[in-house]
CSV table of C-alpha atoms in Angstrom, one decimal:
chain,number,residue,atom,x,y,z
A,24,MET,CA,3.8,4.3,22.2
A,25,GLY,CA,5.3,4.4,18.7
A,26,SER,CA,8.9,4.8,20.1
A,27,THR,CA,8.4,1.7,22.3
A,28,ILE,CA,7.3,-0.4,19.3
A,29,ASP,CA,10.3,0.9,17.3
A,30,MET,CA,12.6,-0.2,20.1
A,31,TYR,CA,11.0,-3.6,20.3
A,32,ILE,CA,11.4,-4.0,16.5
A,33,PHE,CA,15.0,-2.8,16.7
A,34,LYS,CA,15.8,-5.5,19.3
A,35,ASN,CA,14.0,-8.2,17.3
A,36,PRO,CA,15.0,-8.4,13.6
A,37,LYS,CA,12.7,-11.4,13.1
A,38,PHE,CA,9.7,-9.3,14.2
A,39,LYS,CA,10.9,-6.6,11.8
A,40,LYS,CA,10.7,-9.0,8.9
A,41,GLU,CA,7.2,-10.1,9.9
A,42,ILE,CA,6.1,-6.4,10.0
A,43,LYS,CA,7.5,-5.8,6.5
A,44,LEU,CA,5.5,-8.8,5.2
A,45,ILE,CA,2.3,-7.5,6.9
A,46,GLU,CA,3.0,-4.1,5.4
A,47,LYS,CA,3.3,-5.7,1.9
A,48,LYS,CA,0.0,-7.4,2.4
A,49,ILE,CA,-1.7,-4.1,3.5
A,50,THR,CA,-0.3,-2.2,0.5
A,51,LYS,CA,-1.5,-4.9,-1.9
A,52,LYS,CA,-5.0,-4.6,-0.4
A,53,PHE,CA,-5.0,-0.9,-0.9
A,54,GLN,CA,-3.7,-1.2,-4.5
A,55,ASN,CA,-6.4,-3.7,-5.5
């Protein structure tokens, strides 16, 4: 399952940027 998601992200750079933004939001939540 994880490998399929990685392939999808690799084929879609825009989606990769969105995931990075989501990860930043998640890390901020954990830091606060």
